[in-house]
């Protein structure tokens, strides 16, 4: 058994890492609410992310149903010692963060929720075997919503867009744009509020798991208020940072979107996310938002839908759970092999190094509020590009002191479009 000081150190690192995940969730998912409003000009980019941050903060206080699902419905707590559970939670968080930052680097709107769950499942499997995962909860509360959410969101948005265009077909296009931009502000705000009620809760659940492992609370206790407040602030700060690379892909890469489409997409997203939050389902807001945007393109006569971009995003969705699971399993193995607080510190150092390396590479082709609405040039990384990018990042972690040792031809720059 770890001594008290070491155990407290590990608990502190787990909580810090959980809040870091919440922060990445914020900037990775900003586009779910605000990409279409930014693309149509309904909101200026910086105004959009500031508004979204405030509403995410408020939404995080409205419900804890999803947090309870994460805390009690994914990892089997029966017979797991506090030391083992802390390491599992930590390794799962590292897997989720690294996948979030990597897909942000590529401008791919993958699911932060699935990155977190994949990391936790991978760490639990290698640590405890198949009995360490609540498989019924995984199927009912992760896999089925993942399959149904984008389809339902797309159908609702397609019907909504078609109805809207039928109603206003005699109205001049410029007048439509002016009127629906105000509607977009309201619908985008509702998505941001809904995002706070769903995604911030996931980190609350993870921190609650860590507190249970440490013995600070029991599995039947309520989530402490300080956990709710800390997670609300973390996701709001991440949202305010703005995940411009992902915002660009959602706003310009899938569909050339108009204000009526944007309002229909956002309204359908908000309705589905709020419904799932009330039922305690940890839904992927990325899947919902993407399905809604695609549906709005299908529902608008003559709209261009870039199915190639959508297909590459679909591949990223499919590999999110296994990829983050492998990282979570590897992190647990390394932390366990080194042992104790030292093992946790080693993995934490690798996490910091990996995130820094990916941030540094993103500076080669920055996407920011000034160029997020530039015309889409077709640039979108393929799976091969993603592998090349991952290898380049690993190389930069192994040899940070020799940036000149990486010739430009060895790894293609991330396209400006992401």
CSV table of C-alpha atoms in Angstrom, one decimal:
chain,number,residue,atom,x,y,z
A,1,UNK,CA,0.0,0.0,0.0
A,2,UNK,CA,1.3,3.5,-0.9
A,3,UNK,CA,2.1,5.7,2.0
A,4,UNK,CA,-0.2,8.7,2.6
A,5,UNK,CA,2.0,11.3,1.0
A,6,UNK,CA,2.5,9.3,-2.2
A,7,UNK,CA,-1.2,8.5,-2.4
A,8,UNK,CA,-2.1,12.2,-2.0
A,9,UNK,CA,0.4,13.1,-4.7
A,10,UNK,CA,-1.1,10.6,-7.1
A,11,UNK,CA,-4.6,11.8,-6.3
A,12,UNK,CA,-3.5,15.4,-7.0
A,13,UNK,CA,-2.0,14.5,-10.3
A,14,UNK,CA,-5.1,12.5,-11.3
A,15,UNK,CA,-7.3,15.5,-10.5
A,16,UNK,CA,-5.0,17.9,-12.4
A,17,UNK,CA,-4.9,15.5,-15.4
A,18,UNK,CA,-8.7,15.2,-15.3
A,19,UNK,CA,-9.1,19.0,-15.4
A,20,UNK,CA,-6.6,19.1,-18.3
A,21,UNK,CA,-8.8,16.6,-20.1
A,22,UNK,CA,-11.8,18.9,-19.4
A,23,UNK,CA,-9.9,21.8,-20.8
A,24,UNK,CA,-9.0,19.9,-24.1
A,25,UNK,CA,-12.7,18.8,-24.3
A,26,UNK,CA,-13.6,22.5,-24.2
A,27,UNK,CA,-11.4,23.7,-27.1
A,28,UNK,CA,-11.8,20.5,-29.1
A,29,UNK,CA,-15.6,20.8,-29.0
A,30,UNK,CA,-16.2,24.5,-29.4
A,31,UNK,CA,-16.9,23.9,-33.0
A,32,UNK,CA,-19.9,21.7,-32.2
A,33,UNK,CA,-21.8,24.8,-31.1
A,34,UNK,CA,-20.2,27.7,-32.9
A,35,UNK,CA,-18.7,26.5,-36.2
A,36,UNK,CA,-21.8,27.2,-38.3
A,37,UNK,CA,-22.4,30.6,-36.7
A,38,UNK,CA,-18.8,31.6,-37.4
A,39,UNK,CA,-19.0,30.3,-40.9
A,40,UNK,CA,-22.1,32.3,-41.8
A,41,UNK,CA,-21.0,35.4,-40.0
A,42,UNK,CA,-23.8,35.3,-37.5
A,43,UNK,CA,-21.2,35.8,-34.8
A,44,UNK,CA,-17.6,37.1,-35.0
A,45,UNK,CA,-15.1,34.3,-34.1
A,46,UNK,CA,-13.9,35.8,-30.8
A,47,UNK,CA,-17.4,36.7,-29.7
A,48,UNK,CA,-18.7,33.2,-30.5
A,49,UNK,CA,-16.1,31.4,-28.4
A,50,UNK,CA,-16.6,33.9,-25.5
A,51,UNK,CA,-20.4,33.4,-25.5
A,52,UNK,CA,-19.9,29.6,-25.8
A,53,UNK,CA,-17.5,29.6,-22.8
A,54,UNK,CA,-20.0,31.4,-20.6
A,55,UNK,CA,-22.8,29.1,-21.5
A,56,UNK,CA,-20.7,26.0,-21.0
A,57,UNK,CA,-19.9,27.3,-17.6
A,58,UNK,CA,-23.6,27.7,-16.7
A,59,UNK,CA,-24.6,24.4,-18.3
A,60,UNK,CA,-22.1,22.5,-16.1
A,61,UNK,CA,-24.1,23.3,-13.0
A,62,UNK,CA,-27.5,22.2,-14.4
A,63,UNK,CA,-27.2,18.4,-14.1
A,64,UNK,CA,-25.0,15.6,-12.8
A,65,UNK,CA,-26.9,12.7,-14.3
A,66,UNK,CA,-24.2,12.1,-16.9
A,67,UNK,CA,-21.4,12.3,-14.2
A,68,UNK,CA,-23.1,9.5,-12.3
A,69,UNK,CA,-23.2,7.3,-15.4
A,70,UNK,CA,-19.5,7.8,-16.0
A,71,UNK,CA,-18.6,7.3,-12.3
A,72,UNK,CA,-20.6,4.1,-11.9
A,73,UNK,CA,-21.4,2.7,-15.3
A,74,UNK,CA,-18.1,2.1,-17.2
A,75,UNK,CA,-15.5,0.7,-14.8
A,76,UNK,CA,-16.4,-2.1,-12.4
A,77,UNK,CA,-15.5,-0.9,-8.9
A,78,UNK,CA,-16.1,-4.2,-7.1
A,79,UNK,CA,-13.0,-5.5,-5.5
A,80,UNK,CA,-10.7,-2.9,-7.0
A,81,UNK,CA,-8.2,-1.4,-4.5
A,82,UNK,CA,-7.7,2.3,-4.3
A,83,UNK,CA,-4.2,2.2,-5.6
A,84,UNK,CA,-5.2,0.2,-8.7
A,85,UNK,CA,-8.2,2.4,-9.5
A,86,UNK,CA,-6.2,5.6,-9.2
A,87,UNK,CA,-3.7,4.3,-11.8
A,88,UNK,CA,-6.5,3.1,-14.1
A,89,UNK,CA,-8.2,6.5,-14.0
A,90,UNK,CA,-5.0,8.3,-14.6
A,91,UNK,CA,-3.9,6.2,-17.5
A,92,UNK,CA,-7.4,6.5,-19.1
A,93,UNK,CA,-7.2,10.3,-18.8
A,94,UNK,CA,-3.8,10.4,-20.5
A,95,UNK,CA,-5.2,8.3,-23.4
A,96,UNK,CA,-8.1,10.7,-23.8
A,97,UNK,CA,-6.0,13.8,-23.7
A,98,UNK,CA,-3.4,12.6,-26.2
A,99,UNK,CA,-6.1,11.5,-28.7
A,100,UNK,CA,-7.9,14.8,-28.3
A,101,UNK,CA,-4.8,16.9,-28.9
A,102,UNK,CA,-3.7,14.7,-31.8
A,103,UNK,CA,-7.1,15.0,-33.6
A,104,UNK,CA,-7.2,18.7,-32.9
A,105,UNK,CA,-3.8,19.0,-34.6
A,106,UNK,CA,-5.3,17.3,-37.7
A,107,UNK,CA,-8.5,19.4,-37.5
A,108,UNK,CA,-10.6,16.2,-37.1
A,109,UNK,CA,-13.8,16.6,-35.0
A,110,UNK,CA,-13.5,13.3,-33.2
A,111,UNK,CA,-15.4,12.5,-30.0
A,112,UNK,CA,-13.8,13.6,-26.7
A,113,UNK,CA,-16.2,11.4,-24.9
A,114,UNK,CA,-15.1,8.3,-26.7
A,115,UNK,CA,-11.5,9.3,-26.3
A,116,UNK,CA,-12.0,9.3,-22.5
A,117,UNK,CA,-14.1,6.1,-22.4
A,118,UNK,CA,-11.6,4.4,-24.7
A,119,UNK,CA,-8.7,5.3,-22.4
A,120,UNK,CA,-10.5,4.1,-19.3
A,121,UNK,CA,-11.6,0.9,-20.9
A,122,UNK,CA,-8.1,0.1,-22.2
A,123,UNK,CA,-6.5,0.8,-18.8
A,124,UNK,CA,-9.2,-1.3,-17.0
A,125,UNK,CA,-8.8,-4.2,-19.4
A,126,UNK,CA,-5.1,-4.5,-19.0
A,127,UNK,CA,-5.2,-3.9,-15.3
A,128,UNK,CA,-8.2,-6.1,-14.3
A,129,UNK,CA,-9.1,-8.2,-17.3
A,130,UNK,CA,-12.5,-8.3,-18.9
A,131,UNK,CA,-14.3,-8.2,-15.5
A,132,UNK,CA,-12.9,-4.7,-15.0
A,133,UNK,CA,-15.4,-3.2,-17.5
A,134,UNK,CA,-19.1,-2.9,-17.2
A,135,UNK,CA,-19.9,-4.2,-20.7
A,136,UNK,CA,-23.6,-3.7,-20.4
A,137,UNK,CA,-23.0,0.0,-19.7
A,138,UNK,CA,-20.5,0.3,-22.5
A,139,UNK,CA,-23.0,-1.1,-25.0
A,140,UNK,CA,-26.1,0.7,-23.8
A,141,UNK,CA,-24.6,4.0,-22.9
A,142,UNK,CA,-21.7,4.4,-25.3
A,143,UNK,CA,-21.9,2.2,-28.4
A,144,UNK,CA,-25.7,2.4,-29.1
A,145,UNK,CA,-25.8,6.2,-28.7
A,146,UNK,CA,-22.7,6.5,-30.9
A,147,UNK,CA,-24.5,4.7,-33.7
A,148,UNK,CA,-27.9,6.3,-33.3
A,149,UNK,CA,-27.0,9.9,-32.4
A,150,UNK,CA,-25.5,11.1,-35.7
A,151,UNK,CA,-28.2,9.4,-37.8
A,152,UNK,CA,-31.1,10.8,-35.7
A,153,UNK,CA,-29.4,14.3,-35.6
A,154,UNK,CA,-28.9,14.2,-39.4
A,155,UNK,CA,-32.5,13.2,-40.1
A,156,UNK,CA,-33.9,15.9,-37.8
A,157,UNK,CA,-31.7,18.5,-39.3
A,158,UNK,CA,-32.5,17.4,-42.9
A,159,UNK,CA,-36.2,17.7,-42.2
A,160,UNK,CA,-35.8,21.0,-40.4
A,161,UNK,CA,-33.7,22.5,-43.2
A,162,UNK,CA,-36.2,21.3,-45.9
A,163,UNK,CA,-39.1,22.7,-44.0
A,164,UNK,CA,-37.4,26.1,-43.4
A,165,UNK,CA,-36.5,26.4,-47.1
A,166,UNK,CA,-40.0,25.6,-48.1
A,167,UNK,CA,-41.4,28.3,-45.8
A,168,UNK,CA,-39.0,31.0,-46.9
A,169,UNK,CA,-38.6,30.1,-50.6
A,170,UNK,CA,-40.2,33.3,-51.8
A,171,UNK,CA,-38.0,35.5,-49.5
A,172,UNK,CA,-34.9,37.0,-51.0
A,173,UNK,CA,-31.7,35.2,-50.0
A,174,UNK,CA,-30.2,38.3,-48.4
A,175,UNK,CA,-33.2,38.8,-46.2
A,176,UNK,CA,-33.2,35.1,-45.2
A,177,UNK,CA,-29.5,35.4,-44.2
A,178,UNK,CA,-30.2,38.5,-42.1
A,179,UNK,CA,-33.2,37.0,-40.3
A,180,UNK,CA,-31.8,33.6,-39.6
A,181,UNK,CA,-28.5,34.9,-38.3
A,182,UNK,CA,-30.4,36.1,-35.2
A,183,UNK,CA,-31.9,32.7,-34.9
A,184,UNK,CA,-28.4,31.1,-35.2
A,185,UNK,CA,-27.2,33.1,-32.2
A,186,UNK,CA,-30.0,31.7,-30.1
A,187,UNK,CA,-29.7,28.1,-31.4
A,188,UNK,CA,-25.8,28.1,-31.1
A,189,UNK,CA,-26.2,29.4,-27.5
A,190,UNK,CA,-28.6,26.6,-26.7
A,191,UNK,CA,-26.0,24.0,-28.1
A,192,UNK,CA,-23.3,25.6,-25.9
A,193,UNK,CA,-25.6,25.3,-22.8
A,194,UNK,CA,-26.4,21.7,-23.7
A,195,UNK,CA,-22.7,20.9,-24.2
A,196,UNK,CA,-22.0,22.1,-20.6
A,197,UNK,CA,-24.7,19.9,-19.3
A,198,UNK,CA,-23.3,16.8,-21.0
A,199,UNK,CA,-19.5,17.0,-21.5
A,200,UNK,CA,-18.4,18.7,-18.3
A,201,UNK,CA,-20.2,16.0,-16.4
A,202,UNK,CA,-17.8,13.3,-17.8
A,203,UNK,CA,-14.8,14.8,-16.0
A,204,UNK,CA,-16.8,15.2,-12.9
A,205,UNK,CA,-17.5,11.5,-13.0
A,206,UNK,CA,-13.8,10.7,-13.5
A,207,UNK,CA,-12.7,12.9,-10.6
A,208,UNK,CA,-15.4,11.3,-8.5
A,209,UNK,CA,-14.0,7.9,-9.4
A,210,UNK,CA,-10.5,9.1,-8.2
A,211,UNK,CA,-12.0,10.3,-4.9
A,212,UNK,CA,-13.7,7.0,-4.4
A,213,UNK,CA,-10.4,5.2,-5.0
A,214,UNK,CA,-8.6,7.5,-2.5
A,215,UNK,CA,-11.3,6.9,0.1
A,216,UNK,CA,-12.3,10.5,0.3
A,217,UNK,CA,-15.9,9.7,-0.7
A,218,UNK,CA,-17.9,6.5,-1.1
A,219,UNK,CA,-19.5,5.3,-4.4
A,220,UNK,CA,-23.0,6.3,-3.0
A,221,UNK,CA,-22.1,9.8,-2.1
A,222,UNK,CA,-23.1,12.9,-4.1
A,223,UNK,CA,-20.5,14.6,-6.2
A,224,UNK,CA,-18.8,17.4,-4.2
A,225,UNK,CA,-19.6,21.0,-5.2
A,226,UNK,CA,-15.9,21.9,-5.7
A,227,UNK,CA,-15.6,19.1,-8.3
A,228,UNK,CA,-18.6,20.5,-10.2
A,229,UNK,CA,-17.2,24.1,-10.0
A,230,UNK,CA,-13.7,23.1,-11.0
A,231,UNK,CA,-14.9,21.1,-14.1
A,232,UNK,CA,-17.2,24.0,-15.1
A,233,UNK,CA,-14.3,26.5,-15.1
A,234,UNK,CA,-11.9,24.1,-16.9
A,235,UNK,CA,-14.3,23.4,-19.8
A,236,UNK,CA,-15.2,27.1,-20.0
A,237,UNK,CA,-11.5,28.1,-20.2
A,238,UNK,CA,-10.9,25.5,-22.9
A,239,UNK,CA,-13.9,26.7,-24.9
A,240,UNK,CA,-12.7,30.3,-24.7
A,241,UNK,CA,-9.4,29.3,-26.2
A,242,UNK,CA,-11.2,28.1,-29.3
A,243,UNK,CA,-10.4,25.0,-31.2
A,244,UNK,CA,-10.0,26.9,-34.5
A,245,UNK,CA,-8.7,23.9,-36.4
A,246,UNK,CA,-11.8,21.8,-35.7
A,247,UNK,CA,-14.1,24.9,-36.1
A,248,UNK,CA,-12.7,25.3,-39.6
A,249,UNK,CA,-13.4,21.7,-40.6
A,250,UNK,CA,-17.0,21.8,-39.2
A,251,UNK,CA,-17.8,25.2,-40.5
A,252,UNK,CA,-16.2,25.1,-43.9
A,253,UNK,CA,-15.2,21.5,-44.7
A,254,UNK,CA,-18.4,19.6,-44.7
A,255,UNK,CA,-21.0,21.9,-46.3
A,256,UNK,CA,-21.0,25.5,-47.5
A,257,UNK,CA,-23.6,26.4,-45.0
A,258,UNK,CA,-26.2,29.2,-45.0
A,259,UNK,CA,-27.9,30.8,-42.0
A,260,UNK,CA,-31.2,28.8,-42.3
A,261,UNK,CA,-29.1,25.6,-42.5
A,262,UNK,CA,-27.0,26.6,-39.5
A,263,UNK,CA,-30.1,27.3,-37.3
A,264,UNK,CA,-31.7,24.0,-38.3
A,265,UNK,CA,-28.5,22.1,-37.5
A,266,UNK,CA,-27.9,23.8,-34.2
A,267,UNK,CA,-31.5,23.5,-33.0
A,268,UNK,CA,-31.5,19.7,-33.7
A,269,UNK,CA,-28.2,19.3,-32.0
A,270,UNK,CA,-29.4,21.1,-28.9
A,271,UNK,CA,-32.6,19.1,-28.7
A,272,UNK,CA,-30.8,15.8,-28.9
A,273,UNK,CA,-28.0,16.7,-26.5
A,274,UNK,CA,-30.3,18.1,-23.8
A,275,UNK,CA,-32.5,15.0,-24.1
A,276,UNK,CA,-29.5,12.7,-23.6
A,277,UNK,CA,-28.3,14.8,-20.6
A,278,UNK,CA,-31.7,14.4,-18.9
A,279,UNK,CA,-31.5,10.6,-19.4
A,280,UNK,CA,-27.9,10.4,-18.1
A,281,UNK,CA,-26.5,9.3,-21.5
A,282,UNK,CA,-22.9,10.5,-22.1
A,283,UNK,CA,-23.6,11.3,-25.7
A,284,UNK,CA,-20.8,12.5,-28.1
A,285,UNK,CA,-21.7,16.1,-28.9
A,286,UNK,CA,-19.3,15.9,-31.8
A,287,UNK,CA,-21.2,13.0,-33.4
A,288,UNK,CA,-24.5,14.9,-32.9
A,289,UNK,CA,-23.2,18.2,-34.3
A,290,UNK,CA,-21.5,16.6,-37.3
A,291,UNK,CA,-24.7,14.6,-38.1
A,292,UNK,CA,-26.7,17.8,-37.9
A,293,UNK,CA,-24.5,19.7,-40.2
A,294,UNK,CA,-24.5,16.9,-42.8
A,295,UNK,CA,-28.3,16.6,-42.5
A,296,UNK,CA,-28.6,20.3,-43.1
A,297,UNK,CA,-26.7,19.9,-46.3
A,298,UNK,CA,-28.9,17.0,-47.4
A,299,UNK,CA,-32.0,18.9,-46.6
A,300,UNK,CA,-31.1,22.0,-48.6
A,301,UNK,CA,-31.8,21.7,-52.3
A,302,UNK,CA,-28.7,22.1,-54.4
A,303,UNK,CA,-26.3,22.1,-51.4
A,304,UNK,CA,-22.8,20.6,-51.8
A,305,UNK,CA,-22.0,18.0,-49.2
A,306,UNK,CA,-18.3,16.9,-49.1
A,307,UNK,CA,-18.8,13.2,-48.5
A,308,UNK,CA,-15.0,12.6,-48.7
A,309,UNK,CA,-14.4,14.8,-45.7
A,310,UNK,CA,-17.3,13.2,-43.9
A,311,UNK,CA,-15.8,9.7,-44.7
A,312,UNK,CA,-12.4,10.6,-43.2
A,313,UNK,CA,-14.1,11.9,-40.1
A,314,UNK,CA,-16.0,8.6,-39.9
A,315,UNK,CA,-12.8,6.7,-40.0
A,316,UNK,CA,-11.5,8.8,-37.1
A,317,UNK,CA,-14.7,8.1,-35.1
A,318,UNK,CA,-14.2,4.3,-35.7
A,319,UNK,CA,-10.7,4.3,-34.4
A,320,UNK,CA,-11.1,6.7,-31.5
A,321,UNK,CA,-12.1,4.0,-28.9
A,322,UNK,CA,-9.4,1.5,-29.8
A,323,UNK,CA,-6.7,4.1,-30.3
A,324,UNK,CA,-7.3,5.9,-27.0
A,325,UNK,CA,-7.7,2.5,-25.4
A,326,UNK,CA,-4.3,1.3,-26.6
A,327,UNK,CA,-2.7,4.5,-25.3
A,328,UNK,CA,-4.5,4.1,-21.9
A,329,UNK,CA,-3.4,0.5,-21.7
A,330,UNK,CA,0.2,1.4,-22.5
A,331,UNK,CA,0.2,4.2,-19.9
A,332,UNK,CA,-1.1,1.9,-17.2
A,333,UNK,CA,1.5,-0.7,-18.1
A,334,UNK,CA,4.3,1.9,-17.9
A,335,UNK,CA,3.1,3.4,-14.7
A,336,UNK,CA,2.6,-0.1,-13.2
A,337,UNK,CA,6.0,-1.3,-14.3
A,338,UNK,CA,7.9,1.7,-12.8
A,339,UNK,CA,5.6,1.6,-9.8
A,340,UNK,CA,4.1,4.0,-7.3
A,341,UNK,CA,4.2,7.7,-7.5
A,342,UNK,CA,7.3,7.5,-9.7
A,343,UNK,CA,5.5,5.6,-12.4
A,344,UNK,CA,2.6,8.2,-12.4
A,345,UNK,CA,5.2,11.0,-12.6
A,346,UNK,CA,6.9,9.4,-15.6
A,347,UNK,CA,3.7,9.0,-17.5
A,348,UNK,CA,2.6,12.6,-16.6
A,349,UNK,CA,6.0,13.9,-18.0
A,350,UNK,CA,5.4,12.0,-21.2
A,351,UNK,CA,1.9,13.5,-21.4
A,352,UNK,CA,3.3,17.0,-21.1
A,353,UNK,CA,6.0,16.4,-23.6
A,354,UNK,CA,3.6,14.9,-26.1
A,355,UNK,CA,1.1,17.8,-25.8
A,356,UNK,CA,3.9,20.3,-26.2
A,357,UNK,CA,5.3,18.6,-29.3
A,358,UNK,CA,1.9,18.6,-31.0
A,359,UNK,CA,1.2,22.2,-30.1
A,360,UNK,CA,4.7,23.2,-31.5
A,361,UNK,CA,3.9,21.4,-34.8
A,362,UNK,CA,0.5,23.2,-35.0
A,363,UNK,CA,2.4,26.5,-35.1
A,364,UNK,CA,3.7,25.6,-38.6
A,365,UNK,CA,0.3,26.2,-40.2
A,366,UNK,CA,-1.7,28.1,-37.6
A,367,UNK,CA,-5.5,28.4,-37.8
A,368,UNK,CA,-6.9,31.3,-35.8
A,369,UNK,CA,-9.8,33.8,-35.8
A,370,UNK,CA,-8.3,35.7,-38.7
A,371,UNK,CA,-8.2,32.8,-41.2
A,372,UNK,CA,-10.8,30.3,-39.8
A,373,UNK,CA,-13.3,31.4,-42.5
A,374,UNK,CA,-11.0,31.3,-45.5
A,375,UNK,CA,-12.3,29.5,-48.5
A,376,UNK,CA,-12.0,25.7,-48.1
A,377,UNK,CA,-9.3,24.5,-50.4
A,378,UNK,CA,-10.0,20.8,-50.1
A,379,UNK,CA,-7.2,20.2,-47.7
A,380,UNK,CA,-8.0,17.4,-45.2
A,381,UNK,CA,-5.5,14.9,-43.8
A,382,UNK,CA,-5.8,11.3,-44.9
A,383,UNK,CA,-5.2,8.3,-42.5
A,384,UNK,CA,-1.7,8.1,-44.0
A,385,UNK,CA,-1.1,11.7,-43.2
A,386,UNK,CA,-2.3,11.1,-39.7
A,387,UNK,CA,0.2,8.2,-39.3
A,388,UNK,CA,3.0,10.4,-40.7
A,389,UNK,CA,2.1,13.2,-38.3
A,390,UNK,CA,2.0,10.9,-35.3
A,391,UNK,CA,5.5,9.5,-36.2
A,392,UNK,CA,6.8,13.1,-36.5
A,393,UNK,CA,5.4,14.0,-33.1
A,394,UNK,CA,7.0,10.9,-31.5
A,395,UNK,CA,10.3,11.8,-33.1
A,396,UNK,CA,10.1,15.4,-31.8
A,397,UNK,CA,9.5,14.0,-28.3
A,398,UNK,CA,12.5,11.7,-28.5
A,399,UNK,CA,14.8,14.4,-29.7
A,400,UNK,CA,13.5,17.8,-28.6
A,401,UNK,CA,16.9,19.4,-28.6
A,402,UNK,CA,17.5,18.8,-32.4
A,403,UNK,CA,14.7,20.4,-34.4
A,404,UNK,CA,17.1,20.8,-37.3
A,405,UNK,CA,17.4,17.0,-37.5
A,406,UNK,CA,13.9,16.7,-39.0
A,407,UNK,CA,14.0,17.6,-42.7
A,408,UNK,CA,10.9,19.2,-44.1
A,409,UNK,CA,10.3,16.3,-46.5
A,410,UNK,CA,10.1,13.8,-43.7
A,411,UNK,CA,6.7,14.9,-42.5
A,412,UNK,CA,4.2,17.0,-44.5
A,413,UNK,CA,3.0,20.1,-42.7
A,414,UNK,CA,-0.6,20.1,-41.5
A,415,UNK,CA,-2.7,21.7,-44.2
A,416,UNK,CA,-3.8,25.2,-43.5
A,417,UNK,CA,-7.4,24.0,-43.9
A,418,UNK,CA,-7.3,22.3,-40.5
